[in-house]
mmCIF file of C-alpha atoms in Angstrom:
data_model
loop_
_atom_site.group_PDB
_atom_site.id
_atom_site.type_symbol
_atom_site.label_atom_id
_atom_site.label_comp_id
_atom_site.label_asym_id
_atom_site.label_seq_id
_atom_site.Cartn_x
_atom_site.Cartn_y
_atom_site.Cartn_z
ATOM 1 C CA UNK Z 8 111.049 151.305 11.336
ATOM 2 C CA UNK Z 9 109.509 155.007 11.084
ATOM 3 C CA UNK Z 10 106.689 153.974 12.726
ATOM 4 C CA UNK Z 11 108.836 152.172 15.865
ATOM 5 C CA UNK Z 12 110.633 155.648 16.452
ATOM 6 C CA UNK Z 13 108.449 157.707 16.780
ATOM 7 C CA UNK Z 14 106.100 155.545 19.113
ATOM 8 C CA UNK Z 15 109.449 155.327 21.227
ATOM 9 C CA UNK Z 16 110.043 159.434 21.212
ATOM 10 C CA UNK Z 17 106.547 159.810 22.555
ATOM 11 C CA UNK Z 18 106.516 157.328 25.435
ATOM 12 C CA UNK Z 19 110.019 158.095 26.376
ATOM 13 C CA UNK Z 20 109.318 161.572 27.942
ATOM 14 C CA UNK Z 21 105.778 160.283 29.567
ATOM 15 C CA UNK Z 22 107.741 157.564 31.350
ATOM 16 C CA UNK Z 23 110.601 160.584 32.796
ATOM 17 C CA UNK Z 24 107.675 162.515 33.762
ATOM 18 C CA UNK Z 25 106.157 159.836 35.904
ATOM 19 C CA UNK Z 26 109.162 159.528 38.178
ATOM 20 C CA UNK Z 27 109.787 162.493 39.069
ATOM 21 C CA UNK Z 28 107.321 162.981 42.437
ATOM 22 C CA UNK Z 29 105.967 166.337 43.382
ATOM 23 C CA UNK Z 30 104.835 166.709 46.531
ATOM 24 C CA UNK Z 31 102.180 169.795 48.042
ATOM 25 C CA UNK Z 32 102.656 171.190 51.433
ATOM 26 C CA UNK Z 33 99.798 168.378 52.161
ATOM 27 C CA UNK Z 34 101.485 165.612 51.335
ATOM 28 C CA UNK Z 35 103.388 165.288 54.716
ATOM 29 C CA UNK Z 36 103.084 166.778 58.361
ATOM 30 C CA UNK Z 37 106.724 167.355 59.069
ATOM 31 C CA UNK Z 38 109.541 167.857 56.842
ATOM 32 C CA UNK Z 39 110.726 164.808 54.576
ATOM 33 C CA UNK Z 40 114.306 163.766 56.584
ATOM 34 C CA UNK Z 41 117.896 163.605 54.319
ATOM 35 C CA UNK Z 42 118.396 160.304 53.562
ATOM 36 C CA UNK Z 43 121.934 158.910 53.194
ATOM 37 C CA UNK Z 44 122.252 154.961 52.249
ATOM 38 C CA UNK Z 45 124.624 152.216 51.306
ATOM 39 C CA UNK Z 46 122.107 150.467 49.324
ATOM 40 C CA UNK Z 47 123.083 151.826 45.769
ATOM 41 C CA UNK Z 48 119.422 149.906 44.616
ATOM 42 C CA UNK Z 49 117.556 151.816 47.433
ATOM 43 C CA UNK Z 50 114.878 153.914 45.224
ATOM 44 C CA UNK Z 51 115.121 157.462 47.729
ATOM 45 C CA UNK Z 52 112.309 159.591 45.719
ATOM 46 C CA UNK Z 53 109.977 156.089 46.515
ATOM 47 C CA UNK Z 54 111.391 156.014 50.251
ATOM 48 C CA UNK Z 55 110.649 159.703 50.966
ATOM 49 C CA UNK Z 56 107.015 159.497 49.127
ATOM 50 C CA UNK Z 57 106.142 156.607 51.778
ATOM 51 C CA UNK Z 58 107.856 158.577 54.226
ATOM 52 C CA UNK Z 59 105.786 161.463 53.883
ATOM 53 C CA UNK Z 60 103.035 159.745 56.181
ATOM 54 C CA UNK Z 61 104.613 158.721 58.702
ATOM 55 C CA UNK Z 62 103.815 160.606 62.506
ATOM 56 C CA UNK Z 63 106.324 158.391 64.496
ATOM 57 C CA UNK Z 64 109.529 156.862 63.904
ATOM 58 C CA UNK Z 65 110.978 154.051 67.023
ATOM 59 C CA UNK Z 66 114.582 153.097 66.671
ATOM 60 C CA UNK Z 67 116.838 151.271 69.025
ATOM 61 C CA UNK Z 68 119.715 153.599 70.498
ATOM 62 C CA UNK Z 69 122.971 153.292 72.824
ATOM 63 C CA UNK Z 70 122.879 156.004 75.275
ATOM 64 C CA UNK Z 71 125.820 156.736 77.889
ATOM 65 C CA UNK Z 72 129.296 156.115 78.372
ATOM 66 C CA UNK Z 73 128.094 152.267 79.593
ATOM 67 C CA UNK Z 74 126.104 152.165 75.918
ATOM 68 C CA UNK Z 75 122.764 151.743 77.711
ATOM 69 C CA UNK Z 76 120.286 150.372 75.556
ATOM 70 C CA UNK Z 77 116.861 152.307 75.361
ATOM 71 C CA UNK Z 78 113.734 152.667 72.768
ATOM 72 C CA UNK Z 79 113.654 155.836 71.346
ATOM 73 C CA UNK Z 80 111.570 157.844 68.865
ATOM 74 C CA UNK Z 81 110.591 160.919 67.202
ATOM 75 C CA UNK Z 82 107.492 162.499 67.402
ATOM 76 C CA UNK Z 83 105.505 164.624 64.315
ATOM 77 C CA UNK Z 84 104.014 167.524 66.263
ATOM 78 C CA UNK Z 85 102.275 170.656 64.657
ATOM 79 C CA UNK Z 86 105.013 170.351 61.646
ATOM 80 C CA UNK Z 87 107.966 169.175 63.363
ATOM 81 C CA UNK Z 88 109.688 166.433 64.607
ATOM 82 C CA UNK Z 89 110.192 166.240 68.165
ATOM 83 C CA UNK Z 90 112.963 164.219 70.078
ATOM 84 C CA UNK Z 91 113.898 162.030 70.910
ATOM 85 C CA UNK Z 92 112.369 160.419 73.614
ATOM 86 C CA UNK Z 93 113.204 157.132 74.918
ATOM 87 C CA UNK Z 94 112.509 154.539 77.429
ATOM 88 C CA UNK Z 95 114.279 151.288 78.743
ATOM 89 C CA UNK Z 96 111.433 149.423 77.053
ATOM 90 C CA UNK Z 97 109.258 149.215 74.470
ATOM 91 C CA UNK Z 98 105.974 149.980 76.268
ATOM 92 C CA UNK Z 99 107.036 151.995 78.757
ATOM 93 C CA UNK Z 100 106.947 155.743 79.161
ATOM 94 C CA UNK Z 101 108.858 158.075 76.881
ATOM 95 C CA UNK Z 102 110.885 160.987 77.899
ATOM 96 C CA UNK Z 103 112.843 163.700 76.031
ATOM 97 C CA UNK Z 104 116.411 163.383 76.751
ATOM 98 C CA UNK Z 105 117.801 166.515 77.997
ATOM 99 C CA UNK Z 106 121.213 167.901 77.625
ATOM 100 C CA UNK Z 107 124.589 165.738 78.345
ATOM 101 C CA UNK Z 108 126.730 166.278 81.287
ATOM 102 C CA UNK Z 109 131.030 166.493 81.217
ATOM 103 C CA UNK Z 110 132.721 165.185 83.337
ATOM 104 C CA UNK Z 111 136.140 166.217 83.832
ATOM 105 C CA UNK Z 112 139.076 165.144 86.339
ATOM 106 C CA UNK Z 113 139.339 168.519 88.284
ATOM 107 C CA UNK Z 114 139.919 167.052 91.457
ATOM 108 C CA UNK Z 115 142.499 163.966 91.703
ATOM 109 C CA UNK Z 116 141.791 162.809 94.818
ATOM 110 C CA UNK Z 117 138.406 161.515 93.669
ATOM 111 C CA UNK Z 118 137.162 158.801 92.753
ATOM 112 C CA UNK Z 119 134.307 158.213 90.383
ATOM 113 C CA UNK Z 120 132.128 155.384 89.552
ATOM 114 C CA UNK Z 121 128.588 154.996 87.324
ATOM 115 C CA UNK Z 122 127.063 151.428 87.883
ATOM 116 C CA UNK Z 123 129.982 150.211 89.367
ATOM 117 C CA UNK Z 124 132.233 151.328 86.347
ATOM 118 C CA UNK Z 125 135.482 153.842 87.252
ATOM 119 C CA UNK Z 126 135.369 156.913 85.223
ATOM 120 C CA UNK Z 127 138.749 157.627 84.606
ATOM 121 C CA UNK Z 128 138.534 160.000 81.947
ATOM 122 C CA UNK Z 129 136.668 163.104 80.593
ATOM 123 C CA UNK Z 130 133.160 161.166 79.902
ATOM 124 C CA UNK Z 131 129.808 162.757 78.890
ATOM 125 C CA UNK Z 132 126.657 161.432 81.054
ATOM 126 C CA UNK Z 133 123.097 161.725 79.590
ATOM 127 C CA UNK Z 134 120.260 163.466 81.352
ATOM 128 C CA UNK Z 135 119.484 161.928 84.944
ATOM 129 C CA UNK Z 136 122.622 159.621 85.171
ATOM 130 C CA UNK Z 137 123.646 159.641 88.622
ATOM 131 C CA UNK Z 138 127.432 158.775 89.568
ATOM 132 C CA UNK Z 139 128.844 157.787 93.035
ATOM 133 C CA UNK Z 140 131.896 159.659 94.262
ATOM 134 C CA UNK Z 141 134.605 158.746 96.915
ATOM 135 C CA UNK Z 142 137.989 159.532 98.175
ATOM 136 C CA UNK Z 143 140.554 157.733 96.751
ATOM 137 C CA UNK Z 144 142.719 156.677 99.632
ATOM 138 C CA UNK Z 145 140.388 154.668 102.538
ATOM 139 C CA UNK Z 146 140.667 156.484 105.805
ATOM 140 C CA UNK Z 147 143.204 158.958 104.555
ATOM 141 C CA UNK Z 148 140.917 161.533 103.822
ATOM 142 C CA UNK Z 149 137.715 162.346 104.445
ATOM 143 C CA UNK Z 150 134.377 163.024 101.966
ATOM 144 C CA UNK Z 151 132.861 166.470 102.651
ATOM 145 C CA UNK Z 152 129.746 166.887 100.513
ATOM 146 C CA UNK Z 153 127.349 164.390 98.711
ATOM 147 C CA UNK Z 154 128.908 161.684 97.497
ATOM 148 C CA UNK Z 155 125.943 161.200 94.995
ATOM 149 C CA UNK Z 156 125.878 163.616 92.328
ATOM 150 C CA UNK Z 157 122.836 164.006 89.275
ATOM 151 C CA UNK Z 158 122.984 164.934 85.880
ATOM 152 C CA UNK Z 159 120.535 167.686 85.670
ATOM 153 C CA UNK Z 160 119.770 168.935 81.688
ATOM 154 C CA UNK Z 161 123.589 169.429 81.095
ATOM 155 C CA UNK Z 162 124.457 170.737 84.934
ATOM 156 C CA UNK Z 163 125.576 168.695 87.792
ATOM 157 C CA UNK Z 164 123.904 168.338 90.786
ATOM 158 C CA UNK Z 165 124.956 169.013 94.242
ATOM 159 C CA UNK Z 166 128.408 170.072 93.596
ATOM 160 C CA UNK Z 167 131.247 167.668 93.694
ATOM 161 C CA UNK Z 168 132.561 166.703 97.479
ATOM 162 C CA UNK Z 169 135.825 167.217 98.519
ATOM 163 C CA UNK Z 170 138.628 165.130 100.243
ATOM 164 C CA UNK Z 171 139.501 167.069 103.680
ATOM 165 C CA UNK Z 172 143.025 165.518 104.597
ATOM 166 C CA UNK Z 173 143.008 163.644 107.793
ATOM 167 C CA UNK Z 174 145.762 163.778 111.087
ATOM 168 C CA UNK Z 175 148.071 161.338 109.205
ATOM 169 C CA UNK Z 176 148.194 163.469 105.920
ATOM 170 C CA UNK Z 177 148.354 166.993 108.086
ATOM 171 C CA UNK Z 178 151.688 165.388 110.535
ATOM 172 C CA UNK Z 179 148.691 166.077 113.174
ATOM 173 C CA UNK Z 180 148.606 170.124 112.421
ATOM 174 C CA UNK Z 181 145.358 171.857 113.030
ATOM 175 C CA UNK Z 182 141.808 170.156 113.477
ATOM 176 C CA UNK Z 183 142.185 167.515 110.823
ATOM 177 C CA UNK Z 184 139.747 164.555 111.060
ATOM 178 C CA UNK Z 185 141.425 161.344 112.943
ATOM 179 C CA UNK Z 186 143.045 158.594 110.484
ATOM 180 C CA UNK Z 187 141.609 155.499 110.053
ATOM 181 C CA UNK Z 188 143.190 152.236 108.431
ATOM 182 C CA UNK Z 189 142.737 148.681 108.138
ATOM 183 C CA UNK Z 190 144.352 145.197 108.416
ATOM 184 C CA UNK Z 191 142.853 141.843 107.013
ATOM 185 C CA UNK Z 192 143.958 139.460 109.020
ATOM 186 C CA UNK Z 193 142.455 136.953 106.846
ATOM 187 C CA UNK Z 194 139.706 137.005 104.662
ATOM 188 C CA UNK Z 195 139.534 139.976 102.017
ATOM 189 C CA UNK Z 196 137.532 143.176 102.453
ATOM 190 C CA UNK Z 197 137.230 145.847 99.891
ATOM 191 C CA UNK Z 198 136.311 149.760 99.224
ATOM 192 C CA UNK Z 199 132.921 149.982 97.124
ATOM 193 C CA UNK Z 200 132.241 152.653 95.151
ATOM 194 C CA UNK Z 201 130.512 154.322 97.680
ATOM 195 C CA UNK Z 202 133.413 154.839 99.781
ATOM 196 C CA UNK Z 203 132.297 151.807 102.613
ATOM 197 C CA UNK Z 204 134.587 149.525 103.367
ATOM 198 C CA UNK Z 205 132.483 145.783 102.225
ATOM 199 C CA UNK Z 206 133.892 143.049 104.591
ATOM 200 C CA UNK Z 207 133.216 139.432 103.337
ATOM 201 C CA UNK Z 208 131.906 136.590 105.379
ATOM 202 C CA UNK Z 209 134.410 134.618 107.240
ATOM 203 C CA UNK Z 210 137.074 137.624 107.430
ATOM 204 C CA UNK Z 211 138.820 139.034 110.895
ATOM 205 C CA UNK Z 212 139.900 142.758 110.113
ATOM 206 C CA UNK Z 213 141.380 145.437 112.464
ATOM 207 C CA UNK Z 214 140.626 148.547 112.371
ATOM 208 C CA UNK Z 215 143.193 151.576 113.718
ATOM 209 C CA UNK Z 216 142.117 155.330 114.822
ATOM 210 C CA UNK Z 217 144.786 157.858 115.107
ATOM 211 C CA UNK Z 218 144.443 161.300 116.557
ATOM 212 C CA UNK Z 219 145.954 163.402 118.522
ATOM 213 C CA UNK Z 220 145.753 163.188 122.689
ATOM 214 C CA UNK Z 221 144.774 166.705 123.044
ATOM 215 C CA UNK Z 222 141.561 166.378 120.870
ATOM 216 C CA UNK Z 223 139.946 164.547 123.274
ATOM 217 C CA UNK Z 224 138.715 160.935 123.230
ATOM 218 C CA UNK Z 225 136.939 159.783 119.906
ATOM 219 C CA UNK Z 226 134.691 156.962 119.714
ATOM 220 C CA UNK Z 227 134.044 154.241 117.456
ATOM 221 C CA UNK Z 228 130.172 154.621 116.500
ATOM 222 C CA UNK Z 229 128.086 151.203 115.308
ATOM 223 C CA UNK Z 230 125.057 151.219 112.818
ATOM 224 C CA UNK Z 231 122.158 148.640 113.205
ATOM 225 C CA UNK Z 232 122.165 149.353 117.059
ATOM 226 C CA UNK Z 233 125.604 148.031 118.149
ATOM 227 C CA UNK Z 234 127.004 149.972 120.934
ATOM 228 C CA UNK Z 235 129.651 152.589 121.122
ATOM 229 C CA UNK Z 236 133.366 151.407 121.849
ATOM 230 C CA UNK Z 237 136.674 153.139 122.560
ATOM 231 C CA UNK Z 238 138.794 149.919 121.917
ATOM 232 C CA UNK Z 239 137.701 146.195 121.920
ATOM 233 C CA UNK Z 240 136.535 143.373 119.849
ATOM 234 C CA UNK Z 241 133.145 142.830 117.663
ATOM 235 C CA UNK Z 242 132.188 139.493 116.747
ATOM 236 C CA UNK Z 243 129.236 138.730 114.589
ATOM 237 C CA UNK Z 244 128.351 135.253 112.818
ATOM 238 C CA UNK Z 245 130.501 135.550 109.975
ATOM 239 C CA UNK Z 246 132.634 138.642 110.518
ATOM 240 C CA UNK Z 247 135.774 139.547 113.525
ATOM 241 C CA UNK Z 248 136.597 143.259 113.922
ATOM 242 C CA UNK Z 249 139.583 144.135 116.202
ATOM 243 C CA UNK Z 250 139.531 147.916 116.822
ATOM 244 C CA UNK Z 251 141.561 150.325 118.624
ATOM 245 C CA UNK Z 252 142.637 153.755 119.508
ATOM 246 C CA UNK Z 253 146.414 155.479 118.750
ATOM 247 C CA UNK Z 254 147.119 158.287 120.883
ATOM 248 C CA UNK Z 255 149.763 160.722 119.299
ATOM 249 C CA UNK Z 256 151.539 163.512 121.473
#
């Protein structure tokens, strides 16, 4: 029995000694991260020894008010970690991510959309999102500025458009732009993001200008070559436009 304690009171304090790691300044590049686990059998002082010699760490990550999935990772450089940089896969190139951008709901008569998602509340954009901007109310009002505005490292960039009323809004005071509306006569048509008016196949739709008499004549102007009109019909394959002018006093 004597002999049994006092083997056990000389290994006991060899076998404390052995677990608790020191480390030199050699030992690791960058500074051994806080861990914080779940796993109440997760040995941390073993975790952070193997830790200490590791240069890069990958991780999956959920960037963006749409939870866009990217690669990202952090980087040992000269003694400290740098990140994190991430890419939309796995062997493509990495880039920091720069500072978020807030949106806010300063102007009402906006309308805001990222990948064909409305923004309808305060939401913060990473680095190089880009979101599309329109007026709310079709041919009421009229976008002045860029209607596609960039993230840029925690500023936005051009400045957010505006909605200039047009005649119908104004009662026809000052030098408002004309009013434009639509009917579907049948079919369906609706307002993308952008702020154009997407007409589907097989759909007749008219199309109404009002302005005042005294401005002058306006005319309706055609992309993809089509000619100019003052009132009239289009007919294409799939689509019928009926279009005309309303003279106000």
């Amino acid at each position: 029995m004597i002999i049994g304690f006092w083997m056990l009171y000389f290994i006991l304090p060899f076998i404390l000694c052995q677990e608790d790691f020191t480390y030199s300044p050699d030992d690791f590049k960058c500074s051994l991260p806080d861990v914080t686990t779940q796993d109440k059998n997760l040995d941390i002082k073993r975790f952070r020894s193997d830790f200490s010699k590791i240069s890069e760490v990958k991780f999956p990550g959920l960037i963006g008010p749409l939870n866009e999935r990217l690669i990202c990772k952090i980087k040992c450089i000269d003694g400290n970690w740098v990140g994190p940089l991430c890419s939309s896969t796995p062997d493509g190139r990495f880039q920091p991510i720069l500072r978020e951008c807030l949106y806010r709901q300063v102007q009402p008569l906006l309308a805001i959309s990222f990948k064909n998602s409305s923004i309808e509340k305060e939401t913060n954009f990473p680095h190089a999102s880009v979101v599309t901007a329109r007026c709310k109310h079709f041919g009421l009002y009229k976008i002045k500025g860029e209607n596609t505005i960039r993230c840029e490292n925690g500023e936005w960039t051009p400045k957010w458009p505006e909605c200039v009323p047009t005649s119908v809004i104004t009662n026809f005071t000052g030098d408002a732009p004309p009013t434009i509306t639509y009917t579907v006569v049948s079919g369906s048509a609706v307002v993308e993001p952008s702020g154009d008016l997407y007409v589907h196949v097989d759909t007749t739709l008219r199309l109404d200008c009002m302005t005042l008499k005294s401005l002058g004549t306006p005319e309706w102007t055609w992309t993809q070559g089509m000619d100019q009109h003052i009132a009239g019909n289009y007919s294409s394959k799939h689509v019928q436009v009926h279009f005309r002018l309303t003279y106000f006093e």
